[in-house]
mmCIF file with all atom_site columns, C-alpha atoms in Angstrom:
data_model
loop_
_atom_site.group_PDB
_atom_site.id
_atom_site.type_symbol
_atom_site.label_atom_id
_atom_site.label_alt_id
_atom_site.label_comp_id
_atom_site.label_asym_id
_atom_site.label_entity_id
_atom_site.label_seq_id
_atom_site.pdbx_PDB_ins_code
_atom_site.Cartn_x
_atom_site.Cartn_y
_atom_site.Cartn_z
_atom_site.occupancy
_atom_site.B_iso_or_equiv
_atom_site.pdbx_formal_charge
_atom_site.auth_seq_id
_atom_site.auth_comp_id
_atom_site.auth_asym_id
_atom_site.auth_atom_id
_atom_site.pdbx_PDB_model_num
ATOM 1   C CA . MET A 1 1   ? -0.059 0.107  0.302  1.00 37.00 ? 1   MET A CA 1
ATOM 2   C CA . PRO A 1 2   ? 1.770  2.718  -0.959 1.00 44.00 ? 2   PRO A CA 1
ATOM 3   C CA . ALA A 1 3   ? 1.528  6.552  1.311  1.00 59.00 ? 3   ALA A CA 1
ATOM 4   C CA . THR A 1 4   ? -1.368 8.226  2.444  1.00 64.00 ? 4   THR A CA 1
ATOM 5   C CA . ALA A 1 5   ? -1.815 10.927 0.400  1.00 69.00 ? 5   ALA A CA 1
ATOM 6   C CA . ILE A 1 6   ? -2.989 13.625 2.766  1.00 75.00 ? 6   ILE A CA 1
ATOM 7   C CA . ALA A 1 7   ? -4.641 17.332 1.484  1.00 80.00 ? 7   ALA A CA 1
ATOM 8   C CA . PRO A 1 8   ? -3.319 20.472 3.586  1.00 76.00 ? 8   PRO A CA 1
ATOM 9   C CA . ALA A 1 9   ? -6.676 21.468 4.749  1.00 83.00 ? 9   ALA A CA 1
ATOM 10  C CA . ASP A 1 10  ? -7.085 17.432 5.582  1.00 92.00 ? 10  ASP A CA 1
ATOM 11  C CA . PRO A 1 11  ? -6.551 16.893 9.814  1.00 95.00 ? 11  PRO A CA 1
ATOM 12  C CA . CYS A 1 12  ? -3.081 15.990 10.534 1.00 96.00 ? 12  CYS A CA 1
ATOM 13  C CA . PRO A 1 13  ? -2.243 12.508 10.181 1.00 96.00 ? 13  PRO A CA 1
ATOM 14  C CA . CYS A 1 14  ? -0.360 13.139 14.255 1.00 96.00 ? 14  CYS A CA 1
ATOM 15  C CA . GLY A 1 15  ? -3.990 13.645 16.021 1.00 95.00 ? 15  GLY A CA 1
ATOM 16  C CA . SER A 1 16  ? -3.667 17.679 17.452 1.00 96.00 ? 16  SER A CA 1
ATOM 17  C CA . GLY A 1 17  ? -6.568 18.075 15.982 1.00 95.00 ? 17  GLY A CA 1
ATOM 18  C CA . ARG A 1 18  ? -5.232 20.882 13.336 1.00 96.00 ? 18  ARG A CA 1
ATOM 19  C CA . SER A 1 19  ? -5.366 20.976 10.075 1.00 96.00 ? 19  SER A CA 1
ATOM 20  C CA . LEU A 1 20  ? -1.707 19.229 8.754  1.00 96.00 ? 20  LEU A CA 1
ATOM 21  C CA . SER A 1 21  ? -0.380 22.445 6.491  1.00 96.00 ? 21  SER A CA 1
ATOM 22  C CA . ALA A 1 22  ? -1.202 23.704 10.839 1.00 96.00 ? 22  ALA A CA 1
ATOM 23  C CA . CYS A 1 23  ? 0.265  21.336 12.329 1.00 97.00 ? 23  CYS A CA 1
ATOM 24  C CA . CYS A 1 24  ? 2.865  18.288 11.148 1.00 97.00 ? 24  CYS A CA 1
ATOM 25  C CA . GLY A 1 25  ? 3.731  19.768 7.356  1.00 96.00 ? 25  GLY A CA 1
ATOM 26  C CA . PRO A 1 26  ? 5.492  22.551 7.939  1.00 97.00 ? 26  PRO A CA 1
ATOM 27  C CA . PHE A 1 27  ? 8.273  20.207 9.429  1.00 98.00 ? 27  PHE A CA 1
ATOM 28  C CA . VAL A 1 28  ? 8.007  17.466 7.088  1.00 97.00 ? 28  VAL A CA 1
ATOM 29  C CA . ALA A 1 29  ? 8.284  19.181 4.297  1.00 96.00 ? 29  ALA A CA 1
ATOM 30  C CA . GLY A 1 30  ? 11.309 20.707 5.769  1.00 96.00 ? 30  GLY A CA 1
ATOM 31  C CA . GLU A 1 31  ? 10.199 24.630 5.957  1.00 97.00 ? 31  GLU A CA 1
ATOM 32  C CA . ALA A 1 32  ? 9.825  24.565 9.779  1.00 97.00 ? 32  ALA A CA 1
ATOM 33  C CA . LEU A 1 33  ? 11.795 23.177 12.965 1.00 98.00 ? 33  LEU A CA 1
ATOM 34  C CA . PRO A 1 34  ? 9.797  21.283 15.436 1.00 98.00 ? 34  PRO A CA 1
ATOM 35  C CA . PRO A 1 35  ? 9.914  23.861 18.761 1.00 98.00 ? 35  PRO A CA 1
ATOM 36  C CA . THR A 1 36  ? 9.504  20.275 21.136 1.00 98.00 ? 36  THR A CA 1
ATOM 37  C CA . ALA A 1 37  ? 10.631 17.227 21.719 1.00 98.00 ? 37  ALA A CA 1
ATOM 38  C CA . GLU A 1 38  ? 6.997  16.247 20.983 1.00 98.00 ? 38  GLU A CA 1
ATOM 39  C CA . ALA A 1 39  ? 6.633  18.063 17.798 1.00 98.00 ? 39  ALA A CA 1
ATOM 40  C CA . LEU A 1 40  ? 8.588  16.198 16.081 1.00 98.00 ? 40  LEU A CA 1
ATOM 41  C CA . MET A 1 41  ? 7.584  12.507 18.065 1.00 97.00 ? 41  MET A CA 1
ATOM 42  C CA . ARG A 1 42  ? 4.141  13.567 16.041 1.00 98.00 ? 42  ARG A CA 1
ATOM 43  C CA . SER A 1 43  ? 6.291  14.556 12.553 1.00 98.00 ? 43  SER A CA 1
ATOM 44  C CA . ARG A 1 44  ? 8.104  11.578 12.928 1.00 97.00 ? 44  ARG A CA 1
ATOM 45  C CA . TYR A 1 45  ? 4.829  9.745  12.561 1.00 97.00 ? 45  TYR A CA 1
ATOM 46  C CA . THR A 1 46  ? 2.801  11.879 10.430 1.00 97.00 ? 46  THR A CA 1
ATOM 47  C CA . ALA A 1 47  ? 6.210  11.064 7.858  1.00 95.00 ? 47  ALA A CA 1
ATOM 48  C CA . TYR A 1 48  ? 5.558  8.040  8.623  1.00 93.00 ? 48  TYR A CA 1
ATOM 49  C CA . VAL A 1 49  ? 1.643  8.271  7.248  1.00 94.00 ? 49  VAL A CA 1
ATOM 50  C CA . VAL A 1 50  ? 2.431  10.112 3.987  1.00 93.00 ? 50  VAL A CA 1
ATOM 51  C CA . GLY A 1 51  ? 6.271  8.314  3.880  1.00 91.00 ? 51  GLY A CA 1
ATOM 52  C CA . ALA A 1 52  ? 8.571  10.636 4.028  1.00 93.00 ? 52  ALA A CA 1
ATOM 53  C CA . MET A 1 53  ? 11.241 8.484  4.256  1.00 92.00 ? 53  MET A CA 1
ATOM 54  C CA . ASP A 1 54  ? 14.124 11.891 4.124  1.00 94.00 ? 54  ASP A CA 1
ATOM 55  C CA . TYR A 1 55  ? 12.742 13.296 6.825  1.00 96.00 ? 55  TYR A CA 1
ATOM 56  C CA . LEU A 1 56  ? 13.138 10.319 8.616  1.00 95.00 ? 56  LEU A CA 1
ATOM 57  C CA . ALA A 1 57  ? 16.904 10.706 8.180  1.00 95.00 ? 57  ALA A CA 1
ATOM 58  C CA . ASP A 1 58  ? 17.296 13.690 8.428  1.00 96.00 ? 58  ASP A CA 1
ATOM 59  C CA . THR A 1 59  ? 15.507 14.288 11.959 1.00 97.00 ? 59  THR A CA 1
ATOM 60  C CA . LEU A 1 60  ? 17.918 11.418 13.263 1.00 97.00 ? 60  LEU A CA 1
ATOM 61  C CA . ALA A 1 61  ? 20.770 12.746 15.621 1.00 96.00 ? 61  ALA A CA 1
ATOM 62  C CA . PRO A 1 62  ? 24.117 11.181 13.807 1.00 95.00 ? 62  PRO A CA 1
ATOM 63  C CA . GLU A 1 63  ? 24.483 8.893  16.602 1.00 94.00 ? 63  GLU A CA 1
ATOM 64  C CA . ALA A 1 64  ? 21.228 7.062  14.782 1.00 93.00 ? 64  ALA A CA 1
ATOM 65  C CA . LYS A 1 65  ? 22.207 7.275  11.639 1.00 91.00 ? 65  LYS A CA 1
ATOM 66  C CA . GLU A 1 66  ? 23.687 3.808  11.855 1.00 88.00 ? 66  GLU A CA 1
ATOM 67  C CA . ASP A 1 67  ? 20.600 1.920  12.857 1.00 84.00 ? 67  ASP A CA 1
ATOM 68  C CA . PHE A 1 68  ? 18.186 3.179  10.383 1.00 88.00 ? 68  PHE A CA 1
ATOM 69  C CA . SER A 1 69  ? 17.201 1.567  7.430  1.00 89.00 ? 69  SER A CA 1
ATOM 70  C CA . PRO A 1 70  ? 15.624 3.920  5.390  1.00 87.00 ? 70  PRO A CA 1
ATOM 71  C CA . GLU A 1 71  ? 14.809 0.283  2.929  1.00 89.00 ? 71  GLU A CA 1
ATOM 72  C CA . GLU A 1 72  ? 12.935 -1.267 6.186  1.00 91.00 ? 72  GLU A CA 1
ATOM 73  C CA . ALA A 1 73  ? 11.334 1.613  7.405  1.00 89.00 ? 73  ALA A CA 1
ATOM 74  C CA . ARG A 1 74  ? 10.013 2.323  4.063  1.00 89.00 ? 74  ARG A CA 1
ATOM 75  C CA . LYS A 1 75  ? 8.774  -0.615 4.074  1.00 91.00 ? 75  LYS A CA 1
ATOM 76  C CA . TRP A 1 76  ? 6.832  -1.209 7.558  1.00 88.00 ? 76  TRP A CA 1
ATOM 77  C CA . ALA A 1 77  ? 5.544  2.835  6.470  1.00 87.00 ? 77  ALA A CA 1
ATOM 78  C CA . GLU A 1 78  ? 4.040  1.219  3.187  1.00 89.00 ? 78  GLU A CA 1
ATOM 79  C CA . GLU A 1 79  ? 2.975  -2.138 4.581  1.00 91.00 ? 79  GLU A CA 1
ATOM 80  C CA . SER A 1 80  ? 1.535  -0.270 6.837  1.00 91.00 ? 80  SER A CA 1
ATOM 81  C CA . SER A 1 81  ? -2.453 1.597  7.250  1.00 92.00 ? 81  SER A CA 1
ATOM 82  C CA . TRP A 1 82  ? -1.722 4.072  10.141 1.00 92.00 ? 82  TRP A CA 1
ATOM 83  C CA . THR A 1 83  ? -4.686 4.768  12.371 1.00 93.00 ? 83  THR A CA 1
ATOM 84  C CA . GLY A 1 84  ? -3.376 6.776  15.133 1.00 95.00 ? 84  GLY A CA 1
ATOM 85  C CA . LEU A 1 85  ? -0.848 8.636  17.099 1.00 97.00 ? 85  LEU A CA 1
ATOM 86  C CA . SER A 1 86  ? -1.057 8.829  21.536 1.00 95.00 ? 86  SER A CA 1
ATOM 87  C CA . ILE A 1 87  ? 0.555  11.010 23.473 1.00 96.00 ? 87  ILE A CA 1
ATOM 88  C CA . ARG A 1 88  ? 1.352  9.383  26.716 1.00 95.00 ? 88  ARG A CA 1
ATOM 89  C CA . SER A 1 89  ? 3.819  11.451 28.460 1.00 95.00 ? 89  SER A CA 1
ATOM 90  C CA . THR A 1 90  ? 6.200  13.847 27.607 1.00 96.00 ? 90  THR A CA 1
ATOM 91  C CA . GLU A 1 91  ? 8.921  14.860 29.896 1.00 96.00 ? 91  GLU A CA 1
ATOM 92  C CA . ALA A 1 92  ? 11.748 18.331 29.865 1.00 97.00 ? 92  ALA A CA 1
ATOM 93  C CA . GLY A 1 93  ? 11.963 18.153 25.971 1.00 97.00 ? 93  GLY A CA 1
ATOM 94  C CA . GLY A 1 94  ? 10.134 21.841 25.779 1.00 96.00 ? 94  GLY A CA 1
ATOM 95  C CA . PRO A 1 95  ? 11.321 24.527 23.585 1.00 94.00 ? 95  PRO A CA 1
ATOM 96  C CA . GLU A 1 96  ? 14.936 25.338 25.505 1.00 94.00 ? 96  GLU A CA 1
ATOM 97  C CA . ASP A 1 97  ? 15.730 21.963 27.235 1.00 97.00 ? 97  ASP A CA 1
ATOM 98  C CA . ALA A 1 98  ? 18.805 20.100 25.857 1.00 97.00 ? 98  ALA A CA 1
ATOM 99  C CA . GLU A 1 99  ? 17.299 16.776 26.035 1.00 97.00 ? 99  GLU A CA 1
ATOM 100 C CA . GLY A 1 100 ? 13.343 14.790 26.183 1.00 97.00 ? 100 GLY A CA 1
ATOM 101 C CA . MET A 1 101 ? 11.109 12.176 26.173 1.00 97.00 ? 101 MET A CA 1
ATOM 102 C CA . VAL A 1 102 ? 7.959  10.830 25.011 1.00 96.00 ? 102 VAL A CA 1
ATOM 103 C CA . GLU A 1 103 ? 6.230  8.346  25.122 1.00 95.00 ? 103 GLU A CA 1
ATOM 104 C CA . PHE A 1 104 ? 3.723  7.493  22.347 1.00 95.00 ? 104 PHE A CA 1
ATOM 105 C CA . VAL A 1 105 ? 1.680  4.786  20.992 1.00 93.00 ? 105 VAL A CA 1
ATOM 106 C CA . ALA A 1 106 ? 0.832  4.366  17.331 1.00 93.00 ? 106 ALA A CA 1
ATOM 107 C CA . GLY A 1 107 ? -1.676 2.060  16.623 1.00 91.00 ? 107 GLY A CA 1
ATOM 108 C CA . TYR A 1 108 ? -1.138 0.438  12.601 1.00 90.00 ? 108 TYR A CA 1
ATOM 109 C CA . ARG A 1 109 ? -3.228 -2.579 11.211 1.00 90.00 ? 109 ARG A CA 1
ATOM 110 C CA . MET A 1 110 ? -0.189 -4.602 8.583  1.00 89.00 ? 110 MET A CA 1
ATOM 111 C CA . GLN A 1 111 ? -1.345 -7.677 6.522  1.00 89.00 ? 111 GLN A CA 1
ATOM 112 C CA . GLY A 1 112 ? -5.157 -6.804 8.518  1.00 88.00 ? 112 GLY A CA 1
ATOM 113 C CA . LYS A 1 113 ? -4.670 -7.151 11.836 1.00 89.00 ? 113 LYS A CA 1
ATOM 114 C CA . PRO A 1 114 ? -3.989 -4.504 14.344 1.00 90.00 ? 114 PRO A CA 1
ATOM 115 C CA . PHE A 1 115 ? -1.225 -3.019 15.600 1.00 89.00 ? 115 PHE A CA 1
ATOM 116 C CA . LYS A 1 116 ? 0.033  -1.492 18.203 1.00 90.00 ? 116 LYS A CA 1
ATOM 117 C CA . HIS A 1 117 ? 3.774  0.221  18.689 1.00 91.00 ? 117 HIS A CA 1
ATOM 118 C CA . HIS A 1 118 ? 4.153  0.930  22.051 1.00 93.00 ? 118 HIS A CA 1
ATOM 119 C CA . GLU A 1 119 ? 7.586  3.510  22.868 1.00 95.00 ? 119 GLU A CA 1
ATOM 120 C CA . THR A 1 120 ? 9.776  5.733  25.011 1.00 94.00 ? 120 THR A CA 1
ATOM 121 C CA . SER A 1 121 ? 11.752 7.902  22.818 1.00 96.00 ? 121 SER A CA 1
ATOM 122 C CA . ARG A 1 122 ? 14.824 10.588 23.653 1.00 97.00 ? 122 ARG A CA 1
ATOM 123 C CA . PHE A 1 123 ? 14.730 12.813 22.346 1.00 98.00 ? 123 PHE A CA 1
ATOM 124 C CA . VAL A 1 124 ? 18.271 14.840 22.033 1.00 98.00 ? 124 VAL A CA 1
ATOM 125 C CA . ARG A 1 125 ? 18.544 18.977 20.928 1.00 97.00 ? 125 ARG A CA 1
ATOM 126 C CA . ARG A 1 126 ? 21.528 20.033 19.077 1.00 96.00 ? 126 ARG A CA 1
ATOM 127 C CA . ASP A 1 127 ? 22.456 23.727 17.712 1.00 95.00 ? 127 ASP A CA 1
ATOM 128 C CA . GLY A 1 128 ? 18.338 25.048 18.037 1.00 94.00 ? 128 GLY A CA 1
ATOM 129 C CA . ARG A 1 129 ? 17.050 21.519 16.534 1.00 97.00 ? 129 ARG A CA 1
ATOM 130 C CA . TRP A 1 130 ? 15.554 18.964 17.955 1.00 98.00 ? 130 TRP A CA 1
ATOM 131 C CA . PHE A 1 131 ? 17.012 15.376 16.985 1.00 98.00 ? 131 PHE A CA 1
ATOM 132 C CA . TYR A 1 132 ? 15.312 11.741 17.881 1.00 97.00 ? 132 TYR A CA 1
ATOM 133 C CA . LEU A 1 133 ? 18.068 9.134  19.721 1.00 96.00 ? 133 LEU A CA 1
ATOM 134 C CA . ASP A 1 134 ? 16.846 6.616  20.362 1.00 94.00 ? 134 ASP A CA 1
ATOM 135 C CA . GLY A 1 135 ? 13.747 4.264  21.821 1.00 93.00 ? 135 GLY A CA 1
ATOM 136 C CA . THR A 1 136 ? 12.791 1.718  24.142 1.00 91.00 ? 136 THR A CA 1
ATOM 137 C CA . MET A 1 137 ? 9.246  -0.758 24.271 1.00 89.00 ? 137 MET A CA 1
ATOM 138 C CA . GLY A 1 138 ? 6.455  -0.287 26.380 1.00 73.00 ? 138 GLY A CA 1
ATOM 139 C CA . PRO A 1 139 ? 6.903  2.209  29.631 1.00 57.00 ? 139 PRO A CA 1
ATOM 140 C CA . PRO A 1 140 ? 9.216  4.605  30.493 1.00 49.00 ? 140 PRO A CA 1
ATOM 141 C CA . VAL A 1 141 ? 12.650 4.800  31.975 1.00 46.00 ? 141 VAL A CA 1
ATOM 142 C CA . ARG A 1 142 ? 12.481 7.921  33.158 1.00 46.00 ? 142 ARG A CA 1
ATOM 143 C CA . LEU A 1 143 ? 15.029 10.156 33.534 1.00 44.00 ? 143 LEU A CA 1
ATOM 144 C CA . ALA A 1 144 ? 17.718 10.639 36.433 1.00 51.00 ? 144 ALA A CA 1
ATOM 145 C CA . ALA A 1 145 ? 17.345 13.063 38.629 1.00 53.00 ? 145 ALA A CA 1
ATOM 146 C CA . PRO A 1 146 ? 20.245 15.272 39.085 1.00 58.00 ? 146 PRO A CA 1
ATOM 147 C CA . ARG A 1 147 ? 22.677 14.468 42.497 1.00 59.00 ? 147 ARG A CA 1
ATOM 148 C CA . THR A 1 148 ? 21.944 17.968 44.566 1.00 60.00 ? 148 THR A CA 1
ATOM 149 C CA . GLU A 1 149 ? 24.039 15.865 47.868 1.00 64.00 ? 149 GLU A CA 1
ATOM 150 C CA . PRO A 1 150 ? 27.495 14.674 47.261 1.00 69.00 ? 150 PRO A CA 1
ATOM 151 C CA . LYS A 1 151 ? 27.550 10.757 47.538 1.00 75.00 ? 151 LYS A CA 1
ATOM 152 C CA . VAL A 1 152 ? 28.441 8.750  51.693 1.00 76.00 ? 152 VAL A CA 1
ATOM 153 C CA . GLY A 1 153 ? 30.814 6.105  51.324 1.00 77.00 ? 153 GLY A CA 1
ATOM 154 C CA . ARG A 1 154 ? 30.048 3.051  53.116 1.00 75.00 ? 154 ARG A CA 1
ATOM 155 C CA . ASN A 1 155 ? 33.572 4.098  55.029 1.00 81.00 ? 155 ASN A CA 1
ATOM 156 C CA . ASP A 1 156 ? 32.289 8.201  55.570 1.00 79.00 ? 156 ASP A CA 1
ATOM 157 C CA . PRO A 1 157 ? 31.619 9.880  58.437 1.00 83.00 ? 157 PRO A CA 1
ATOM 158 C CA . CYS A 1 158 ? 27.559 8.938  58.161 1.00 79.00 ? 158 CYS A CA 1
ATOM 159 C CA . PRO A 1 159 ? 26.244 12.855 57.717 1.00 77.00 ? 159 PRO A CA 1
ATOM 160 C CA . CYS A 1 160 ? 24.149 12.024 60.693 1.00 78.00 ? 160 CYS A CA 1
ATOM 161 C CA . GLY A 1 161 ? 27.404 13.462 62.882 1.00 79.00 ? 161 GLY A CA 1
ATOM 162 C CA . SER A 1 162 ? 26.927 10.465 65.033 1.00 83.00 ? 162 SER A CA 1
ATOM 163 C CA . GLY A 1 163 ? 30.461 9.990  64.220 1.00 83.00 ? 163 GLY A CA 1
ATOM 164 C CA . LYS A 1 164 ? 29.905 6.521  63.630 1.00 84.00 ? 164 LYS A CA 1
ATOM 165 C CA . LYS A 1 165 ? 30.937 5.028  59.915 1.00 80.00 ? 165 LYS A CA 1
ATOM 166 C CA . TYR A 1 166 ? 27.871 4.739  57.584 1.00 73.00 ? 166 TYR A CA 1
ATOM 167 C CA . LYS A 1 167 ? 27.766 1.978  56.609 1.00 76.00 ? 167 LYS A CA 1
ATOM 168 C CA . LYS A 1 168 ? 27.210 1.360  60.680 1.00 84.00 ? 168 LYS A CA 1
ATOM 169 C CA . CYS A 1 169 ? 25.046 4.028  60.628 1.00 83.00 ? 169 CYS A CA 1
ATOM 170 C CA . HIS A 1 170 ? 22.149 5.136  58.378 1.00 75.00 ? 170 HIS A CA 1
ATOM 171 C CA . GLY A 1 171 ? 23.658 2.428  55.465 1.00 75.00 ? 171 GLY A CA 1
ATOM 172 C CA . ALA A 1 172 ? 22.938 -0.718 57.795 1.00 71.00 ? 172 ALA A CA 1
#
């Protein structure tokens, strides 16, 4: 099945409720850059729907390109009938962030059977532009919170002030 032909006034495949021309269309056409990780995620889904494989390759972080097969992506896109995108959650990924995560479920039909692709994708922003870095199947693995306190070694004095080693006090 070839890529879906969508007119600019048609609803955007990403499910935003806006028209393609007011949503992902300018990103996929290379006329604008997605301002957030979620906007990039939505536009990448739209690229699968319309068969814009060049856009998928162009929005990969350089370190992610070695695992990308344009032929496999094209085959999956063409053999699938895309049925919808649901954004489950986002973490960071705003216009000023350096990284972000988007958990999503993409529905599609292949050989008449329904499937769901559930992924948590990581994105990075470099030189003002968002890129897809990698993804894991299933529920999200959250970004690690930065440590705000110094790490206490097991043989260090306990920070409670008892005078004991940490391993014999609060580390026990």
